[in-house]
Tab-separated table of C-alpha atoms in Angstrom:
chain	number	residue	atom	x	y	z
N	1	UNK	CA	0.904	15.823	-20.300
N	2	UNK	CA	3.432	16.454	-23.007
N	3	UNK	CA	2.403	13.545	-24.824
N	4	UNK	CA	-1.180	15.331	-25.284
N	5	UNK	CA	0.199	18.586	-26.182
N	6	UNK	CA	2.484	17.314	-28.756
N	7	UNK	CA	-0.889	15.535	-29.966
N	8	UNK	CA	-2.537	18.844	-30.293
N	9	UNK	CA	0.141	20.454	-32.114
N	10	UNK	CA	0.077	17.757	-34.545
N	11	UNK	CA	-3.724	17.840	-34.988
N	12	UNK	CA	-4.449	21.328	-34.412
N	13	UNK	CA	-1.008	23.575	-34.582
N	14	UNK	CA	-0.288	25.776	-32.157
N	15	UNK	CA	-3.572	27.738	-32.058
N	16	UNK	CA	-5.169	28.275	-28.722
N	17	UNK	CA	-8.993	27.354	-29.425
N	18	UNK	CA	-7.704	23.891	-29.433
N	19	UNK	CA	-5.491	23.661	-26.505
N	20	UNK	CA	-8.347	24.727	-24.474
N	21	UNK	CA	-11.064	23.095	-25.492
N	22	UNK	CA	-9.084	19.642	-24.719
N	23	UNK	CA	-8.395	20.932	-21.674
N	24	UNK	CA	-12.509	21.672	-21.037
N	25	UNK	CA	-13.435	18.189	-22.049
N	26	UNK	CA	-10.755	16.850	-19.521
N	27	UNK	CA	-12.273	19.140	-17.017
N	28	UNK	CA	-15.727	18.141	-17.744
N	29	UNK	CA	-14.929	14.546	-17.793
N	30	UNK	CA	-13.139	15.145	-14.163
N	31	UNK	CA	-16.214	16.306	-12.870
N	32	UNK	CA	-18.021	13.935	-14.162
N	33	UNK	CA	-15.629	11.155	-11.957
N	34	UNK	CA	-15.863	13.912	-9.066
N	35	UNK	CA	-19.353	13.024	-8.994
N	36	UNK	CA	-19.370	9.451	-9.244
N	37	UNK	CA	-16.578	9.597	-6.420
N	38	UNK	CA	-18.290	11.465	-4.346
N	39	UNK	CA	-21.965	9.898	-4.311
N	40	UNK	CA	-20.092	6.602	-3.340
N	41	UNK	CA	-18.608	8.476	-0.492
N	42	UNK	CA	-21.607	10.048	1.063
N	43	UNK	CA	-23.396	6.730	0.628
N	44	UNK	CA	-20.993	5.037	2.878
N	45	UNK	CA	-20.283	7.546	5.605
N	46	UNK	CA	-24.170	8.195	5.419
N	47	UNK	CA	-24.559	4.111	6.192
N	48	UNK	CA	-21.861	4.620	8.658
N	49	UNK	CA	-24.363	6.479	10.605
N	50	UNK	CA	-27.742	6.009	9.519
N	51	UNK	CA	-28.880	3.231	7.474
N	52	UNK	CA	-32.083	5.069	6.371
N	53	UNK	CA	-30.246	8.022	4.938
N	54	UNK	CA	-27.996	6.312	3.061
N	55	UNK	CA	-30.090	5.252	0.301
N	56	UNK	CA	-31.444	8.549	-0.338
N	57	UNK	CA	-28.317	10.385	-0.310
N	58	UNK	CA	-27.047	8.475	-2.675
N	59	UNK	CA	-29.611	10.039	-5.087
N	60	UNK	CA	-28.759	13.307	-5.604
N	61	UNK	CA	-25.242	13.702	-3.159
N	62	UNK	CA	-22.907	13.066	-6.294
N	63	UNK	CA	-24.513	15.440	-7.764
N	64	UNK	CA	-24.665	18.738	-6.081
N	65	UNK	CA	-20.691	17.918	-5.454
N	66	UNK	CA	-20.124	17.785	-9.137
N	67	UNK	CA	-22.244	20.545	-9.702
N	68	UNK	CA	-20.107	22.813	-6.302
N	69	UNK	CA	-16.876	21.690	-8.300
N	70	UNK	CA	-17.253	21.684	-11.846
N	71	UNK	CA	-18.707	25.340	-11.509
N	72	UNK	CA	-15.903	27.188	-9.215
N	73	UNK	CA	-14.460	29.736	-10.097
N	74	UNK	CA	-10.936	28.268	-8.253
N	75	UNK	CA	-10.995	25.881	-10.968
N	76	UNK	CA	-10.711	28.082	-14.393
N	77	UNK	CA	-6.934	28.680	-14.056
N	78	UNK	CA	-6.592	24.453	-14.487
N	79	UNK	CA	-8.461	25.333	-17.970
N	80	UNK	CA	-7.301	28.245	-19.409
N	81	UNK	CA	-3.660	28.250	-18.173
N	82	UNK	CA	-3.459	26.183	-20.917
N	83	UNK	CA	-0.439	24.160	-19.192
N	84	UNK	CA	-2.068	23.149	-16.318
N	85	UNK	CA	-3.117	20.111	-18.486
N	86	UNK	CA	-0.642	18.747	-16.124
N	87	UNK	CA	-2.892	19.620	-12.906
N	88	UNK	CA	-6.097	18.380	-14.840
N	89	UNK	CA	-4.686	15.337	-16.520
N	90	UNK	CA	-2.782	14.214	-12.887
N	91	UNK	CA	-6.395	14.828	-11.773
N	92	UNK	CA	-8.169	12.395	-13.891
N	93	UNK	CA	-6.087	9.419	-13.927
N	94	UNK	CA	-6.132	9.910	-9.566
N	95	UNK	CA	-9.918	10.027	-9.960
N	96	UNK	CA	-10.218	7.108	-11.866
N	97	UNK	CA	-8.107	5.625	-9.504
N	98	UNK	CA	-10.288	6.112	-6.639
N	99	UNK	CA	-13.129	5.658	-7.903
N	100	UNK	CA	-12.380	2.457	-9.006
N	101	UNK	CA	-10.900	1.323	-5.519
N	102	UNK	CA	-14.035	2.713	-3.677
N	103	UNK	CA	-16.780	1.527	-6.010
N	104	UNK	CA	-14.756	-2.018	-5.283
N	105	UNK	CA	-14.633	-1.275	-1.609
N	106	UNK	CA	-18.434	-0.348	-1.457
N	107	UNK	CA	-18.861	-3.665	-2.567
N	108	UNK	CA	-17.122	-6.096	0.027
N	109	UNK	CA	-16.954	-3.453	3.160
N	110	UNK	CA	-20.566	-4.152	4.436
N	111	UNK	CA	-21.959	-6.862	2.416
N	112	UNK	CA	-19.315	-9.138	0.131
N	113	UNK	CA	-21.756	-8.827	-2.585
N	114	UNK	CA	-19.326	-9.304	-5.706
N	115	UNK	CA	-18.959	-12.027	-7.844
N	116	UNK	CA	-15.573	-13.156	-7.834
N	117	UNK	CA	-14.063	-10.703	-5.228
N	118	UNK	CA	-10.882	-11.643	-5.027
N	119	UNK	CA	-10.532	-11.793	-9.026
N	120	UNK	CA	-12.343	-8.753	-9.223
N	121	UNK	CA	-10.241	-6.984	-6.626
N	122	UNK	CA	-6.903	-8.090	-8.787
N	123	UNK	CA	-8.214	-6.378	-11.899
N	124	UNK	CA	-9.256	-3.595	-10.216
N	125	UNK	CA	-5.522	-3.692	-8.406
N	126	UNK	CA	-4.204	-3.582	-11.228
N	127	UNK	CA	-5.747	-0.658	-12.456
N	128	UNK	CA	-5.547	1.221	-9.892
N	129	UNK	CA	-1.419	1.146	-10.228
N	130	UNK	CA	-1.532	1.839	-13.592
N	131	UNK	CA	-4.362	4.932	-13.241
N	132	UNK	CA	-1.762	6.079	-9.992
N	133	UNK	CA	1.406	5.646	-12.016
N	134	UNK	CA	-0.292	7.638	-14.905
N	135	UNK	CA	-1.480	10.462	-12.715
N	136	UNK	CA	2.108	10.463	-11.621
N	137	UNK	CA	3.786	10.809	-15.119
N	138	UNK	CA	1.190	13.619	-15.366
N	139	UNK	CA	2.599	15.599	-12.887
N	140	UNK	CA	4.469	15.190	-9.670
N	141	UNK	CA	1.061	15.931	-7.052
N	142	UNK	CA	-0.511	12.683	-8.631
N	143	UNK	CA	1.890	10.819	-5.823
N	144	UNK	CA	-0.727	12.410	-3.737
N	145	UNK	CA	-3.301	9.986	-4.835
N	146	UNK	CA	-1.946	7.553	-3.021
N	147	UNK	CA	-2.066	8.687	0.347
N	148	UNK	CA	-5.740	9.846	-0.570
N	149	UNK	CA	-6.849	6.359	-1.031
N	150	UNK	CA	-5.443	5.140	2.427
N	151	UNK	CA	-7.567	8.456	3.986
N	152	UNK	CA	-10.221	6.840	1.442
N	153	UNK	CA	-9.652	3.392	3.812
N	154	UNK	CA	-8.957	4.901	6.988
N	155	UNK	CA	-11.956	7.323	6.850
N	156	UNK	CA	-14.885	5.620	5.081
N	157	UNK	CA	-14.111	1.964	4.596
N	158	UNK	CA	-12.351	1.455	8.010
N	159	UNK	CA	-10.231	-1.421	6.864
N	160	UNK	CA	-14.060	-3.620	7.114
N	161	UNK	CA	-14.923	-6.642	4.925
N	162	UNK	CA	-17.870	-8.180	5.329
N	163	UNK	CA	-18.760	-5.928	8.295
N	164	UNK	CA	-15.732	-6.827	10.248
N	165	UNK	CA	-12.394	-5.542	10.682
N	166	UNK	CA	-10.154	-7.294	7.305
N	167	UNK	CA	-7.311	-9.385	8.222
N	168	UNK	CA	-4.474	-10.785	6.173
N	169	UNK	CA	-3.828	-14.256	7.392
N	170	UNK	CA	-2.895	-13.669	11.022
N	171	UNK	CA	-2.390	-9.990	10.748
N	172	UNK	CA	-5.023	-7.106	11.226
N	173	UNK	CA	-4.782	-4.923	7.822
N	174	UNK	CA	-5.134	-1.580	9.745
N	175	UNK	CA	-2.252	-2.008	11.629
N	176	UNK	CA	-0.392	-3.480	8.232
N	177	UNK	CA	-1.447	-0.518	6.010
N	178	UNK	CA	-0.559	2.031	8.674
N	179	UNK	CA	2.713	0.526	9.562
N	180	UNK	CA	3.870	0.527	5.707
N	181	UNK	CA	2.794	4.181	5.635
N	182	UNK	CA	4.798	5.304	8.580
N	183	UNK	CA	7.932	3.182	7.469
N	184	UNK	CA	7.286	5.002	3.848
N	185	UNK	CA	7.063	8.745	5.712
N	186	UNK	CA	10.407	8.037	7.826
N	187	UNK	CA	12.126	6.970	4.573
N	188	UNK	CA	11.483	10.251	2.824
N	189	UNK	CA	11.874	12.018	5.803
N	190	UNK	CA	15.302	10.505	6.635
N	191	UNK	CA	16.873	9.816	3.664
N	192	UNK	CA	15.200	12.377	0.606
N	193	UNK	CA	13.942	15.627	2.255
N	194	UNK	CA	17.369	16.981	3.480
N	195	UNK	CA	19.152	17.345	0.400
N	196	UNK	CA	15.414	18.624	-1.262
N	197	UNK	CA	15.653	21.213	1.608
N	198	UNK	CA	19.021	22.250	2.139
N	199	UNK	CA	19.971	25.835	1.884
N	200	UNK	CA	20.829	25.626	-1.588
N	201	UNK	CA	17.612	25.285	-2.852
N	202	UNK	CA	16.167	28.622	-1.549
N	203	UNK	CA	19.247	30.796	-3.119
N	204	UNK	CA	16.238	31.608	-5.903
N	205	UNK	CA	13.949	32.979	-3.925
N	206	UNK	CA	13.150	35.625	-1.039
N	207	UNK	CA	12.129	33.501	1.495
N	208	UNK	CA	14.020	30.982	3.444
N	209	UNK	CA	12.627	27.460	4.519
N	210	UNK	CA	11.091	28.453	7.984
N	211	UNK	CA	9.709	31.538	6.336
N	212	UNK	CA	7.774	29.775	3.626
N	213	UNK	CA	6.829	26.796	6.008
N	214	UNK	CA	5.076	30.119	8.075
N	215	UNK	CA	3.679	31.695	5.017
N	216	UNK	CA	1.623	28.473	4.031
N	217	UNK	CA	-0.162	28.568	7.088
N	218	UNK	CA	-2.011	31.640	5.578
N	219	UNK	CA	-1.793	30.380	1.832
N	220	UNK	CA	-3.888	27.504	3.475
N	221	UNK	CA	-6.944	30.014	4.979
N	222	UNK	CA	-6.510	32.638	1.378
N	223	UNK	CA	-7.479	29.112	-0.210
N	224	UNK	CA	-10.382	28.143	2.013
N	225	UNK	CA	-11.734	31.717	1.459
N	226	UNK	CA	-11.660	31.584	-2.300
N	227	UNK	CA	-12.921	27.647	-2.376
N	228	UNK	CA	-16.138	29.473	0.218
N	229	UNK	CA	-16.326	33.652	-1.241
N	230	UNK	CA	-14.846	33.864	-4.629
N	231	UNK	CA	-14.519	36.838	-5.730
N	232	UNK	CA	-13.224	38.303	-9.333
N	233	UNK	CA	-10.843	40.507	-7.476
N	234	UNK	CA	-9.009	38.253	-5.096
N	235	UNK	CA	-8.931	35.494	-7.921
N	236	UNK	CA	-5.811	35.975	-10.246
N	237	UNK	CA	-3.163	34.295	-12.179
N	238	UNK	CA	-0.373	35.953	-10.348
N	239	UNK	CA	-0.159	35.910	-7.033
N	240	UNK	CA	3.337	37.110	-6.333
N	241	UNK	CA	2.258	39.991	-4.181
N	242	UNK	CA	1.389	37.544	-1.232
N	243	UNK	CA	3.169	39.314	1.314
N	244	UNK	CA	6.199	36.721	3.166
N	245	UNK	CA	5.310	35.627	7.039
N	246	UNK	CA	9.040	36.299	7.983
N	247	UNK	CA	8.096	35.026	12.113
N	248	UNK	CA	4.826	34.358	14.144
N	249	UNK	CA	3.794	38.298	14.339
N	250	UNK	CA	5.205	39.768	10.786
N	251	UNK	CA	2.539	39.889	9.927
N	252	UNK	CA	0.229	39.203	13.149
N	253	UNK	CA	-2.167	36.802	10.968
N	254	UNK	CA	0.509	33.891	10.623
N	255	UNK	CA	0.046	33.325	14.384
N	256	UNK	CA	-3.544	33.486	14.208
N	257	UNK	CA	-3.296	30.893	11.112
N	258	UNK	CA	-1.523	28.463	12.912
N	259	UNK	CA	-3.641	28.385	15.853
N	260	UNK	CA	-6.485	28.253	13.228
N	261	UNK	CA	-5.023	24.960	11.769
N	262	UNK	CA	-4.278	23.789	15.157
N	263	UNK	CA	-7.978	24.616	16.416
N	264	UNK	CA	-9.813	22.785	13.202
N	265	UNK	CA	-7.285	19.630	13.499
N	266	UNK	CA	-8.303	19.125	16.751
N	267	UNK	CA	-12.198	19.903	16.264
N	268	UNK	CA	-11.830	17.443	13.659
N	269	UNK	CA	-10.324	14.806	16.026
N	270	UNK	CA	-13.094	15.730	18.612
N	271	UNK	CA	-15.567	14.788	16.182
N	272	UNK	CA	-14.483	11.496	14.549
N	273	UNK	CA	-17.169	9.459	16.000
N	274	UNK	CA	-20.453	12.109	15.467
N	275	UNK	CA	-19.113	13.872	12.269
N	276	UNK	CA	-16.748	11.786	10.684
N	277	UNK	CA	-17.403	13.414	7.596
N	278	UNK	CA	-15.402	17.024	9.235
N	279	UNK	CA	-12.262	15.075	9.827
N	280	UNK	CA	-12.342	13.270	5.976
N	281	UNK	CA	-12.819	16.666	4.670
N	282	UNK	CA	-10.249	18.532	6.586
N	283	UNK	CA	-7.688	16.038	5.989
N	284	UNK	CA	-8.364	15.670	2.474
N	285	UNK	CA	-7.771	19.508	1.746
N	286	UNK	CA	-4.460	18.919	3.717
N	287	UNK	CA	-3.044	15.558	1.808
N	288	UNK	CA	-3.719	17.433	-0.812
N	289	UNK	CA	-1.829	20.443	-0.782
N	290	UNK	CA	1.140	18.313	1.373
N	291	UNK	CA	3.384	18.743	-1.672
N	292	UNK	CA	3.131	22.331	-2.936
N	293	UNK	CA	1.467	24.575	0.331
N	294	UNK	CA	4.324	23.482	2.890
N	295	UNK	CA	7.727	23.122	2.673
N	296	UNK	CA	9.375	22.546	-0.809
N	297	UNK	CA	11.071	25.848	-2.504
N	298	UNK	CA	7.938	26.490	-4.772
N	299	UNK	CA	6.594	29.771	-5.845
N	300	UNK	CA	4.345	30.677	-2.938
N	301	UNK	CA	0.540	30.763	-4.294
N	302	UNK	CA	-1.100	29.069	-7.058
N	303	UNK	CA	-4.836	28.525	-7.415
N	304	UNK	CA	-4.659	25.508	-9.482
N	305	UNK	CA	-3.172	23.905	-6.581
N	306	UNK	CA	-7.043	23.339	-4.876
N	307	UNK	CA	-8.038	21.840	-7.966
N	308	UNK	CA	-8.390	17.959	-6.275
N	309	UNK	CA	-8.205	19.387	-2.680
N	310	UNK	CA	-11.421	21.213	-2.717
N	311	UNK	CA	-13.433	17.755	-3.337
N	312	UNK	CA	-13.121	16.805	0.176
N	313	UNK	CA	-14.422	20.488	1.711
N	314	UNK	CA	-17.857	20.235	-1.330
N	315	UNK	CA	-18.136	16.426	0.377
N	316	UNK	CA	-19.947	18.512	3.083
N	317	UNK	CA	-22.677	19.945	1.817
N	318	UNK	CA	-24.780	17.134	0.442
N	319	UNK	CA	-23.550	15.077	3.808
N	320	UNK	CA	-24.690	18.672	6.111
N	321	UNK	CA	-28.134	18.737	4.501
N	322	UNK	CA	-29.101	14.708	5.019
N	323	UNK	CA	-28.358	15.728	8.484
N	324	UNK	CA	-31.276	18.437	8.238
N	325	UNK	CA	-34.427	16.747	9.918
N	326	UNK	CA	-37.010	19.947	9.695
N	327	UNK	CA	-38.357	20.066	6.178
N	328	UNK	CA	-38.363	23.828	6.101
N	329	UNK	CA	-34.858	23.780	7.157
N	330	UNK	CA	-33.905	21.917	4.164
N	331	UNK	CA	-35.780	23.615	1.686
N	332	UNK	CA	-33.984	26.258	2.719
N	333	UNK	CA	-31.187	25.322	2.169
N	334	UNK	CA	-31.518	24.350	-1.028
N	335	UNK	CA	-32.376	27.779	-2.255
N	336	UNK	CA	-29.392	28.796	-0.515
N	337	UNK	CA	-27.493	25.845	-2.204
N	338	UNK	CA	-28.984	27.012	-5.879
N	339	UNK	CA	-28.413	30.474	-5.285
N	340	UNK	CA	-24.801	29.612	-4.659
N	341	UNK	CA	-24.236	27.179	-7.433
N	342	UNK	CA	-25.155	30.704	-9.748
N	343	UNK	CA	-23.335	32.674	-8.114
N	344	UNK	CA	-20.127	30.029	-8.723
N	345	UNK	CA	-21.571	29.541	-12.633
N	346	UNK	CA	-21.517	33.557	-12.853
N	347	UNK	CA	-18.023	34.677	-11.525
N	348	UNK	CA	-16.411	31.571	-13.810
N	349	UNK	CA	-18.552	33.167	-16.887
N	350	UNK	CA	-17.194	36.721	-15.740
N	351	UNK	CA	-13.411	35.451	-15.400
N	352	UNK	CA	-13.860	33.108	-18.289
N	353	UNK	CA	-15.025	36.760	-20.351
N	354	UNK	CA	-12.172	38.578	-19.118
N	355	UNK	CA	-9.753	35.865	-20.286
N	356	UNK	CA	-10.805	35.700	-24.186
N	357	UNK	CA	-9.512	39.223	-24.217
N	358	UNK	CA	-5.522	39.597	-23.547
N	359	UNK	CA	-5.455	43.444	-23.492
N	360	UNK	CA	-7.896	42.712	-20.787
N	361	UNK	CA	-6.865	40.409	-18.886
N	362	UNK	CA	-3.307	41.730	-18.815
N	363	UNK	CA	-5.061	45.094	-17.356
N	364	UNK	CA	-7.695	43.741	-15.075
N	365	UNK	CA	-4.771	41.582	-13.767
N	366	UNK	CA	-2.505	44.937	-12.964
N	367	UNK	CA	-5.340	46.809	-11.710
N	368	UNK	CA	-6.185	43.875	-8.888
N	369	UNK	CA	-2.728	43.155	-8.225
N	370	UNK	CA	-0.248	45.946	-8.415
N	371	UNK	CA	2.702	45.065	-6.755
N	372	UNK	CA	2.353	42.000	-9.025
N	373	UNK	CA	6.006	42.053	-10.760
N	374	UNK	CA	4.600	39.559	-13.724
N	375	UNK	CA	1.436	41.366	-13.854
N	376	UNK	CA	2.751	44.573	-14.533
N	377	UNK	CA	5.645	42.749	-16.880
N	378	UNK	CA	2.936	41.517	-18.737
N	379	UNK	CA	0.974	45.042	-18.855
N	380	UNK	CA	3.855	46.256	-20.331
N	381	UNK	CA	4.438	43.389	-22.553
N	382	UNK	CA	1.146	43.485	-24.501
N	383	UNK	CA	0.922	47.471	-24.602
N	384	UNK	CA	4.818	47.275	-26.410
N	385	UNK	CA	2.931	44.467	-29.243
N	386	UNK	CA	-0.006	46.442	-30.078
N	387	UNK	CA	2.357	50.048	-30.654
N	388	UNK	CA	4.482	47.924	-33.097
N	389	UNK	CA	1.893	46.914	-35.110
């Protein structure tokens, strides 16, 4: 990421236009991948459960989840905030990484119908690394792409070759995969999260570990709520005025937001073999946030932190309406599904307005966020620059 903005400043100085429009083509060309990603996916957990759907899902699923993504409103903030490059850049190096492992994987799971598997699934090995290693150097979530490829496996592909359950000599490659993945959690665990959550590291902020852990139960359902109803007001930069969960009933909601968790993990669970499709989505949107919405001493809210996890929850609809027998029905709800998509394309035009103008911005975010300490700062800020002039 600072690689590409020391690139811009040599091409382009430091004015904005240029910072931004770099980080729109990177956006576009994630969604692009987003799509591609995605219409593999709903091909195979469509074939998982009904070979006749599959084939037409695959026609349009990709994208009308390109089109839910690429249009949200959640999404700006990984544009504009021009140094969020990190977020999209970590973002497209992950995609490319699974997209490359599933279009290989869609390819030997059912039918071993490449030429040269095993070559092919060297090269494509080896760029997978190199994509997760980038997406790394990007910034520290693209670690996260990693344990979205084994949900990837686990979810969709099963661990299958062929059509039956892969094996490494003697050993079955479920069992291997998982066993390397719980060895890897009890390492960091044991030996790397208590000294990155000792006391010490909260002295900086207002909330101690328990109370943030408590807190991001309710981050989790503000950010399902803007990924399903944005709206320009709730939708901000700063979101400092999130008010701390300091036990289960202050405030009441952080109870109610853990049970909620609790209650859609286990609906998920409950569903594996009818819906598959719930539990991918729901964990998805949970690997994803696993490294800033739990635990670590970050700032509490962000909304360029759904910018990957929200893939898995827009996996959904194209999935939900194959599902839709009645031809009505489905008409339906693709008006509702169009209507939606312009209602997405309109608030990101409105925000998108209200950023090319800092006086604003700088006002708009005040006015939606008062107790906002950096919104107000910045108020302040901009109103002291334009008397001096």
């Amino acid at each position: 990421a600072l690689a590409s903005f020391a690139l811009n400043y040599f091409c382009g100085g430091l004015h904005p236009y240029w910072f931004k429009l770099v980080n729109l083509l990177i956006h576009l060309t994630n969604t692009l991948l987003v799509g591609a990603l995605a219409q593999i996916l709903c091909v195979a957990l469509m074939r998982s459960q009904s070979e006749e759907s599959s084939g037409e899902a695959g026609k349009w699923a990709g994208w009308i989840v390109a089109a839910l993504w690429g249009l949200h409103p959640l999404n700006l903030t990984g544009v504009l905030y021009v140094v969020q490059r990190m977020t999209s850049l970590c973002t497209l190096f992950g995609l490319v990484a699974l997209l490359l492992y599933s279009w290989y994987r869609s390819g030997t799971w059912a039918h071993a119908h490449l030429r040269r598997p095993l070559l092919t699934g060297f090269l494509i090995g080896v760029l997978v690394v190199g994509c997760l290693i980038l997406s790394a150097l990007s910034k520290e979530t693209g670690v996260l792409f990693l344990p979205l490829l084994l949900w990837i496996e686990l979810c969709v592909f099963r661990f299958h070759v062929s059509g039956r359950a892969g094996r490494f000599l003697t050993w079955d490659l479920r069992r291997c995969a998982l066993g390397i993945a719980a060895i890897a959690v009890a390492y960091v665990v044991i030996f790397k999260l208590p000294a990155m959550l000792a006391p010490a590291a909260f002295d900086n902020r207002d909330f101690t570990l328990i109370e943030r852990g408590l807190t991001q139960s309710r981050v989790l359902f503000f950010y399902l709520r803007l990924c399903l109803v944005p709206s320009n007001g709730a939708l901000s930069l700063y979101h400092d005025d999130f008010s701390i969960s300091r036990s289960l009933l202050d405030p009441p909601s952080t109870a109610w937001a853990l049970a909620g968790l609790t209650l859609i993990s286990v609906l998920a669970w409950l569903l594996r073999t009818r819906a598959p499709e719930v539990g991918f989505a729901w964990g998805w949107f949970l690997i994803a946030h696993a490294l800033e919405s739990t635990v670590f001493p970050l700032e509490l809210v962000y909304e360029h932190r759904n910018y990957f996890a929200t893939i898995g929850v827009f996996l959904l609809v194209p999935l939900a309406l194959m599902k839709v027998a009645n031809l009505e029905v489905r008409r339906m709800f693709l008006v509702l599904l169009s209507g939606y998509l312009g209602l997405l394309g309109f608030v990101t035009y409105v925000r998108a307005l209200q950023w090319s103008n800092h006086v604003d911005w700088a006002m708009l975010e005040a006015s939606n966020h008062p107790k906002s300490t950096p919104g107000n700062y910045e108020v302040g800020r901009v109103y002291t620059a334009l008397m001096q002039r």
